[in-house]
Short mmCIF file of N, CA, C and O in Angstrom, two decimals:
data_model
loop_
_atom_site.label_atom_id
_atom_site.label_comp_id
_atom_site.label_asym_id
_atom_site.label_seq_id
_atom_site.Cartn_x
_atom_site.Cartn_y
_atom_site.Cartn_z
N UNK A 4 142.96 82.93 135.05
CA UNK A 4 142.70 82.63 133.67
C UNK A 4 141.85 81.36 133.53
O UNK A 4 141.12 81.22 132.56
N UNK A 5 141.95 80.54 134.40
CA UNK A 5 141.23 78.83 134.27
C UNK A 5 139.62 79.24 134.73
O UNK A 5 138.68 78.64 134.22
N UNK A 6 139.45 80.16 135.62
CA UNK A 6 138.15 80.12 136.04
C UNK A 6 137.60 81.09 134.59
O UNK A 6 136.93 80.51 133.73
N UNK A 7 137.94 82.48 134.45
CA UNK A 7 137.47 83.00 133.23
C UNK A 7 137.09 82.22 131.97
O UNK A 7 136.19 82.53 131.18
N UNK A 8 138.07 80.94 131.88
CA UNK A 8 138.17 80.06 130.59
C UNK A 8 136.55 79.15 130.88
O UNK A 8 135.68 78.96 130.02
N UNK A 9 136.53 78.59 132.65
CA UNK A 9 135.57 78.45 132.67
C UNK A 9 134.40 78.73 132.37
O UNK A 9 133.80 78.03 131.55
N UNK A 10 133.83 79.78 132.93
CA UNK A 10 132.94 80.98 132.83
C UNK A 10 132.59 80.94 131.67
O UNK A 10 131.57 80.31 131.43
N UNK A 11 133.33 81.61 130.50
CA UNK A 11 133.58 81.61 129.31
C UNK A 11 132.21 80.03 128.39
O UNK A 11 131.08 80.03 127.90
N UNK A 12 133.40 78.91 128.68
CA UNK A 12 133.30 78.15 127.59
C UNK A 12 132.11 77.07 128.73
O UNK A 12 132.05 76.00 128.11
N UNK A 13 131.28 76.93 129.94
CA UNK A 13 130.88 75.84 129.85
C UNK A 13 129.27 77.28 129.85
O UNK A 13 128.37 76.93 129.09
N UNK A 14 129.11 78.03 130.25
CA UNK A 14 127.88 78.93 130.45
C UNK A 14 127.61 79.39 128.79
O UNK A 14 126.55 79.17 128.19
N UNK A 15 128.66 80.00 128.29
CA UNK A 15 128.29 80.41 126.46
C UNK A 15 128.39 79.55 125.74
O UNK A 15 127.53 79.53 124.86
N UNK A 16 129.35 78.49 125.72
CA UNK A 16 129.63 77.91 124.79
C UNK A 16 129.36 76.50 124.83
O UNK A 16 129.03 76.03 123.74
N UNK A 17 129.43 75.55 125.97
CA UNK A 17 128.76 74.31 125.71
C UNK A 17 127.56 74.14 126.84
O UNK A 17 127.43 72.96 127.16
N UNK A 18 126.97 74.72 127.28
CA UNK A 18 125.49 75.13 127.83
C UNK A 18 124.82 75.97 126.97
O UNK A 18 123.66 75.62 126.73
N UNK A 19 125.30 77.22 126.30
CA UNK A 19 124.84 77.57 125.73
C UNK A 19 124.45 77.39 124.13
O UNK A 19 124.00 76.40 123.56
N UNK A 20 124.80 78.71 123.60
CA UNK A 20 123.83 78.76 121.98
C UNK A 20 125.32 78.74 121.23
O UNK A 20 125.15 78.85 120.01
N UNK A 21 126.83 78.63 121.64
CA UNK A 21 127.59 78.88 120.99
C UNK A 21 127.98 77.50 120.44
O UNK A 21 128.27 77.52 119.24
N UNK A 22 128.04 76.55 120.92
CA UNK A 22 128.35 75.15 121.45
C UNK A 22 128.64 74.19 119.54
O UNK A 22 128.93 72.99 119.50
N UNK A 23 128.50 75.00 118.31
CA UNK A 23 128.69 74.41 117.47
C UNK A 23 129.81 75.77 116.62
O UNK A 23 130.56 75.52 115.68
N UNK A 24 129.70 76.61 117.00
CA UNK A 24 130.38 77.91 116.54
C UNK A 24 131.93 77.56 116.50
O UNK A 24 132.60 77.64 117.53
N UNK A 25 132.47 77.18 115.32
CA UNK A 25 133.86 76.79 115.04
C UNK A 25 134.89 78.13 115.12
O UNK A 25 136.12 78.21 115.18
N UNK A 26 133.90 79.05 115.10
CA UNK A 26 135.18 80.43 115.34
C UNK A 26 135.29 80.40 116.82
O UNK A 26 136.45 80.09 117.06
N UNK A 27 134.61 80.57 117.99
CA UNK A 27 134.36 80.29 118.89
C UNK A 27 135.25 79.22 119.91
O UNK A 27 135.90 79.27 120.96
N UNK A 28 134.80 78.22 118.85
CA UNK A 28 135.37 76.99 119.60
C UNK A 28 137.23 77.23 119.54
O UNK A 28 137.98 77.21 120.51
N UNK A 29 137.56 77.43 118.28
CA UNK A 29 138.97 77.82 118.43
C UNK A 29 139.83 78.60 119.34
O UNK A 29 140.94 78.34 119.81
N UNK A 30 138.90 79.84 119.49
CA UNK A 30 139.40 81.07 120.29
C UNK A 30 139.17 80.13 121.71
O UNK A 30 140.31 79.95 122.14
N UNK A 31 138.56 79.69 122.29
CA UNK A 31 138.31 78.31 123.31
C UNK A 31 139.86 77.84 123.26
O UNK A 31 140.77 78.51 123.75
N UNK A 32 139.99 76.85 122.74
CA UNK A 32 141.53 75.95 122.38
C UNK A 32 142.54 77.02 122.63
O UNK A 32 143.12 77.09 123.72
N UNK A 33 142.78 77.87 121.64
CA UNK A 33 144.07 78.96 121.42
C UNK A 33 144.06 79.39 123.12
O UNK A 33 145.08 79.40 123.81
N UNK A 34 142.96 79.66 123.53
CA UNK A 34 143.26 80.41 125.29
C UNK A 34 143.49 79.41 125.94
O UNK A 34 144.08 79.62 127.00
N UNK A 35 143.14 77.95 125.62
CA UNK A 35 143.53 76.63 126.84
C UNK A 35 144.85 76.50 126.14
O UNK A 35 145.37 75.61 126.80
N UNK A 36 145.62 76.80 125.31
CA UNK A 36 146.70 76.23 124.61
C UNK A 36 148.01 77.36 125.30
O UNK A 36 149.13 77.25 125.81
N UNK A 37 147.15 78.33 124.96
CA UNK A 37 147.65 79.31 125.87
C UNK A 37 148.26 79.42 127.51
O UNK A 37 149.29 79.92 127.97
N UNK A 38 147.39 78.85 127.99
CA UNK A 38 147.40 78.41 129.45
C UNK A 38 148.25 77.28 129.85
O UNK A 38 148.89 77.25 130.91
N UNK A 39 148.23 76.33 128.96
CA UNK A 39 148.92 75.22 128.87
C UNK A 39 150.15 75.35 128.60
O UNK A 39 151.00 74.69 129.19
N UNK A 40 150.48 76.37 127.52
CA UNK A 40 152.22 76.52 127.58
C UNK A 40 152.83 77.29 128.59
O UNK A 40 153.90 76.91 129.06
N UNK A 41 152.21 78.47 129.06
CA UNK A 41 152.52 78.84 130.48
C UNK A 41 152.69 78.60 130.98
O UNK A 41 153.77 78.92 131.48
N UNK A 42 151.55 77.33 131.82
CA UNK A 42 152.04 76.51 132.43
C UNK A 42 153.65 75.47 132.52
O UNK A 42 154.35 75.31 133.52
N UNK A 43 153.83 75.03 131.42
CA UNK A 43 154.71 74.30 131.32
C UNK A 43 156.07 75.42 130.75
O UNK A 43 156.90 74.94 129.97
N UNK A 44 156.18 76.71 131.13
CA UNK A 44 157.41 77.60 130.79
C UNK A 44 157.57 77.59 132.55
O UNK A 44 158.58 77.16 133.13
N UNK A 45 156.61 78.03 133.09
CA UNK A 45 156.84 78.19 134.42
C UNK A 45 157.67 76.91 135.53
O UNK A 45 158.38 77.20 136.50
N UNK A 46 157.38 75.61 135.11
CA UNK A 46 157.65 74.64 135.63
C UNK A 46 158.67 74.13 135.13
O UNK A 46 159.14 73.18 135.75
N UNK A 47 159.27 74.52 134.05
CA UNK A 47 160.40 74.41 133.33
C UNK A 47 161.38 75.17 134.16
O UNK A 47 162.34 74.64 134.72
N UNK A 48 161.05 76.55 134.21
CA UNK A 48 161.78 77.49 134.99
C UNK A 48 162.00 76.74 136.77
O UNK A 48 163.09 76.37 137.22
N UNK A 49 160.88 76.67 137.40
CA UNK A 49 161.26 76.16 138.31
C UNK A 49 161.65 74.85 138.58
O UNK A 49 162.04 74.66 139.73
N UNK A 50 161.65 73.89 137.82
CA UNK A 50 162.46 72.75 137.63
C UNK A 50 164.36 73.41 137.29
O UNK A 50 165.25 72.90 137.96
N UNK A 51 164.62 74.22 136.53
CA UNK A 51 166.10 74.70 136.54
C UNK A 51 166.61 75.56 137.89
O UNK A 51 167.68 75.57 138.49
N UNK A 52 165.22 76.36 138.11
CA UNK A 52 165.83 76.92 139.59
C UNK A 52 166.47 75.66 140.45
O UNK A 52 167.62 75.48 140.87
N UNK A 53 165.39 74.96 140.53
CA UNK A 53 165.77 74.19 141.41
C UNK A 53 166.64 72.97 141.03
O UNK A 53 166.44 72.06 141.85
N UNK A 54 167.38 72.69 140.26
CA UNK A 54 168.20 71.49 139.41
C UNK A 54 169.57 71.91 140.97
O UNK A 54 170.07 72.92 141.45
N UNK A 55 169.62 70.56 141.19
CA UNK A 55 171.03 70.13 142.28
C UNK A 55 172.44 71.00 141.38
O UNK A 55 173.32 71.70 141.86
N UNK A 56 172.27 70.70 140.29
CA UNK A 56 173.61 70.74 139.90
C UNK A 56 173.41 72.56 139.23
O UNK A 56 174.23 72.75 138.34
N UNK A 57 172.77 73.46 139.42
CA UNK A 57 172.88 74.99 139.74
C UNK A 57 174.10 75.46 140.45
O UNK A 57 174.18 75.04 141.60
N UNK A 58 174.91 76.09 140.11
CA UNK A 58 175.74 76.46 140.72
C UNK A 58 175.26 76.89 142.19
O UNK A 58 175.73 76.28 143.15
N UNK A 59 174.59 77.65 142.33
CA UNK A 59 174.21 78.80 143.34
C UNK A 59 173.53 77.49 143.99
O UNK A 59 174.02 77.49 145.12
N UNK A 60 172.75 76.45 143.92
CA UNK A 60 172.44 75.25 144.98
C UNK A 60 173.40 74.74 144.91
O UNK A 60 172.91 73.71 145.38
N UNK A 61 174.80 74.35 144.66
CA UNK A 61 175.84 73.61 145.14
C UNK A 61 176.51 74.20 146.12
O UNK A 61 176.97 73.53 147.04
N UNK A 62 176.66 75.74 146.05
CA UNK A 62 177.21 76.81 147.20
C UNK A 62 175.96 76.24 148.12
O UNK A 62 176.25 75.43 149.01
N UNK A 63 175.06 76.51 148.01
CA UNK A 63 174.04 76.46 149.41
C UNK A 63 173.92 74.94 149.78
O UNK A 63 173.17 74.43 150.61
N UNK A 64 174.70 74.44 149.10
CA UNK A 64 174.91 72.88 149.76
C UNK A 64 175.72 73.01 150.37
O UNK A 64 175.70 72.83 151.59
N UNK A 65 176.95 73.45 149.54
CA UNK A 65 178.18 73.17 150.62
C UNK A 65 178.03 74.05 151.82
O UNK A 65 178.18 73.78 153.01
N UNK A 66 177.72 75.16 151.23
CA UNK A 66 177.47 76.32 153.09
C UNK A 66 176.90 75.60 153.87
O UNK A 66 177.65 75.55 154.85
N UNK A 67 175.72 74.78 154.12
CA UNK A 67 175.03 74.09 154.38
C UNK A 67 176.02 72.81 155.45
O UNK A 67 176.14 72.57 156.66
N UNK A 68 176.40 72.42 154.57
CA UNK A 68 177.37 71.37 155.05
C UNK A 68 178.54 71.72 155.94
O UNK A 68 179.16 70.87 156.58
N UNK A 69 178.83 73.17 155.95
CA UNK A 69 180.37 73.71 156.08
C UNK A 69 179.39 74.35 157.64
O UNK A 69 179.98 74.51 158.71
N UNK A 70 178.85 74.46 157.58
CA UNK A 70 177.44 75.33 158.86
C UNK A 70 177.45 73.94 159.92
O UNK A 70 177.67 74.08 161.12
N UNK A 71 177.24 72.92 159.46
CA UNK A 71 176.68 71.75 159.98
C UNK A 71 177.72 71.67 160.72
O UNK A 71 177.55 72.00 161.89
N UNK A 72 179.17 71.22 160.31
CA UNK A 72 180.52 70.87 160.52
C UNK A 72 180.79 71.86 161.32
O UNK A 72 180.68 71.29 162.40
N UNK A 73 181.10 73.06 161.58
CA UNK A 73 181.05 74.10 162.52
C UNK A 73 180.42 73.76 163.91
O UNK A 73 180.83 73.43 165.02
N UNK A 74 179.42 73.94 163.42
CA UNK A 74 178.47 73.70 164.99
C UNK A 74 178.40 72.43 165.07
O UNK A 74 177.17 72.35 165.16
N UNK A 75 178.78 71.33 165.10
CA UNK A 75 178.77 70.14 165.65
C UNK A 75 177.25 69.47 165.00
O UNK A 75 176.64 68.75 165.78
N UNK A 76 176.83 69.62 164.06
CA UNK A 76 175.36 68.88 163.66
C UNK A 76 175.34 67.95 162.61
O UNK A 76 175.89 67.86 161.52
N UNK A 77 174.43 67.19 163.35
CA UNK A 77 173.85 66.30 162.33
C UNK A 77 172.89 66.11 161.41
O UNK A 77 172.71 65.15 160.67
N UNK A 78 172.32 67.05 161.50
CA UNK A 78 171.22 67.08 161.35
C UNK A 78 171.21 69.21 160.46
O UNK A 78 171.68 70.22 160.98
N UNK A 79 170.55 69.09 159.17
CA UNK A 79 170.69 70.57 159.12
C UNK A 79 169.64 71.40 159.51
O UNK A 79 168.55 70.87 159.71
N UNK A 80 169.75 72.39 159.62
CA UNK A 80 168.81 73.62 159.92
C UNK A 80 167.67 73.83 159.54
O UNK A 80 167.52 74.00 158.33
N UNK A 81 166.73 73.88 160.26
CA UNK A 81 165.40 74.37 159.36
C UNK A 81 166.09 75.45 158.57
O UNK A 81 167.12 76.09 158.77
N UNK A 82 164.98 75.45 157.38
CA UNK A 82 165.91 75.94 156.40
C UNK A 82 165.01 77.23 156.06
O UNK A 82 163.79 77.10 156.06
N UNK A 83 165.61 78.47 155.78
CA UNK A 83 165.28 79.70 155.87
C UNK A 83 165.12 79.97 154.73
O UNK A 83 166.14 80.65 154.58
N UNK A 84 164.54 79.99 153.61
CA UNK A 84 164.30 80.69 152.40
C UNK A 84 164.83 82.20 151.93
O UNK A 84 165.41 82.42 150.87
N UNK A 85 164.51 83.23 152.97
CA UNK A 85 164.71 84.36 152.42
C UNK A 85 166.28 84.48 152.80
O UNK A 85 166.87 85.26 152.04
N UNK A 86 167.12 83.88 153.84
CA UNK A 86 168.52 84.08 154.40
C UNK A 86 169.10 83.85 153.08
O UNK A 86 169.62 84.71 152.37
N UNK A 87 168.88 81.90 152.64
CA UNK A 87 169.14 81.54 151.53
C UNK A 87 169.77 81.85 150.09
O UNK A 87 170.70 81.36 149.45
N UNK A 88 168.70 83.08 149.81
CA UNK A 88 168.53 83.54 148.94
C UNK A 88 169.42 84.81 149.33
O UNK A 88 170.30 85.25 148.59
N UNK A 89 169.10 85.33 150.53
CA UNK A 89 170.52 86.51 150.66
C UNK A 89 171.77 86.04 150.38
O UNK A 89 172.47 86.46 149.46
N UNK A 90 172.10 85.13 151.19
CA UNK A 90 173.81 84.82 151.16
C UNK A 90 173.67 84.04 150.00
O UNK A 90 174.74 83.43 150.06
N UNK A 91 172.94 83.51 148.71
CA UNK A 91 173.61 83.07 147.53
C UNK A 91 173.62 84.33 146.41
O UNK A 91 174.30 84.20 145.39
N UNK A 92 172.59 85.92 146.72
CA UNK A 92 172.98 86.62 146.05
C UNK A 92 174.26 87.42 146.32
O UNK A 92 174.95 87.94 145.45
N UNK A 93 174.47 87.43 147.56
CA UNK A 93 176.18 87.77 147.62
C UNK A 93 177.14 87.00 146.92
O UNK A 93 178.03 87.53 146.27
N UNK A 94 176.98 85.64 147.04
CA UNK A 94 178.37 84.84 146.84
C UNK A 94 177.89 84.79 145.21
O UNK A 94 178.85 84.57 144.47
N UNK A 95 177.04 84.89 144.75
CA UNK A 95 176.94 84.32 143.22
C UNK A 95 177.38 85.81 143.00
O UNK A 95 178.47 85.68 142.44
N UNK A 96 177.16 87.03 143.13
CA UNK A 96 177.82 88.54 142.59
C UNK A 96 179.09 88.47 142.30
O UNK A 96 179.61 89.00 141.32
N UNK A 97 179.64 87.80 143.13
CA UNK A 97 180.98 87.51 143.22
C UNK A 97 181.80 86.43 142.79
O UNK A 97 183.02 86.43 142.98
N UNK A 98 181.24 85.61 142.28
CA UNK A 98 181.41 84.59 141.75
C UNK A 98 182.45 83.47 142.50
O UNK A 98 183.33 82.76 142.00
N UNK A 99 182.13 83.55 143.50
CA UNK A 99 182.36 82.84 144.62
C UNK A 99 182.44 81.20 144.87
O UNK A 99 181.43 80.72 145.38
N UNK A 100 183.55 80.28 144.54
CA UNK A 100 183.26 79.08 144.70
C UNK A 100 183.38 78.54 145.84
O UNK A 100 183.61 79.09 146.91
N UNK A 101 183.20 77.10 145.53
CA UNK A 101 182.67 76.73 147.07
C UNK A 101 184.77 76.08 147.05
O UNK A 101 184.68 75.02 147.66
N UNK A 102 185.47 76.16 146.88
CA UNK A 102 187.08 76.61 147.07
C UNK A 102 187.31 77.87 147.48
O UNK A 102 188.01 77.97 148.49
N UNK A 103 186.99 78.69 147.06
CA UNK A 103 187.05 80.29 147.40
C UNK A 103 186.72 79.90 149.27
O UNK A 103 187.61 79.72 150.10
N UNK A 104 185.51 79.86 149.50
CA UNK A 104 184.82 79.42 150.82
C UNK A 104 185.92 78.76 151.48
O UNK A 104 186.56 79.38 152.32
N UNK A 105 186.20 77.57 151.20
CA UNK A 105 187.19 76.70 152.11
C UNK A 105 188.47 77.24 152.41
O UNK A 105 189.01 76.97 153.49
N UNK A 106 189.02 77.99 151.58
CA UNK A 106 190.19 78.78 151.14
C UNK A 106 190.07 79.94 152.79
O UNK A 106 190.89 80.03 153.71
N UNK A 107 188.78 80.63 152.62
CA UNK A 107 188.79 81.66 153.60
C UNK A 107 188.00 80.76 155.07
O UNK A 107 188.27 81.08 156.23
N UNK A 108 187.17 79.79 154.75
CA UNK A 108 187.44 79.63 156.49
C UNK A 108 188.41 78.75 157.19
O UNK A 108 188.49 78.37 158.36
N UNK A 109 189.18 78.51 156.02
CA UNK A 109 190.28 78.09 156.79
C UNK A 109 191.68 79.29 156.78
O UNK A 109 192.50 79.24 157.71
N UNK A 110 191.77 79.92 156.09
CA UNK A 110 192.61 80.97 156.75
C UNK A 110 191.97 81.96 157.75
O UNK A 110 192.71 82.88 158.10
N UNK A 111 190.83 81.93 158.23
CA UNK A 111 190.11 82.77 159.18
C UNK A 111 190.16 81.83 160.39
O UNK A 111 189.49 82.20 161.35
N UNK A 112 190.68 80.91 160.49
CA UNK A 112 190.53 79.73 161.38
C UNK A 112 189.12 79.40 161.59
O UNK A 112 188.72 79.39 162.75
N UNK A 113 188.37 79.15 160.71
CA UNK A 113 186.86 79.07 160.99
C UNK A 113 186.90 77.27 161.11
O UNK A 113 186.38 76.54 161.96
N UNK A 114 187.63 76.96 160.04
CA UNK A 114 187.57 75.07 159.85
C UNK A 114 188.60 74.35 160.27
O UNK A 114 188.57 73.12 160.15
#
């Protein structure tokens, strides 16, 4: 959309013959205004995906942490994106807390 907007407004409209055309110029604005709130819905969204205090990133913290403690580390795992995202759509289906978790690896003798 930014290169079209380009294209658009510096070749027709301020190089060219359009460059005083107030109908023009608007439809210009309304598509950058356009672009501009998109922008900022999208980054909104991924600013909440990613907020610490998400339920589903506090599970993948504590798993995280509860993984570390297991295997003896200090240090955590390169971190896998698509695993991630598997084991928090299981545990979030289920509504799974990170008590629920402690609850079962310690009756599994895991902890």
């Amino acid at each position: 959309m930014q290169h079209a907007y380009a294209e658009i407004s510096h070749d027709n409209v301020y190089k060219g013959p359009y460059k005083n055309d107030p109908v023009i110029l608007r439809q210009l604005a309304k598509s950058m205004a356009l672009m501009e709130a998109a922008d900022d819905y999208f980054c909104k969204t991924l600013e909440q995906v990613s907020a610490p205090q998400n339920k589903e990133n506090m599970l993948l913290e504590h798993l995280v942490k509860v993984f570390m403690e297991i295997r003896g580390l200090d240090e955590p795992p390169a971190f896998d994106r698509n695993l991630a995202e598997e084991i928090l759509s299981l545990v979030a289906n289920e509504h799974i807390s990170k008590d629920d978790i402690d609850v079962f690896l310690k009756s599994n003798r895991i902890l």
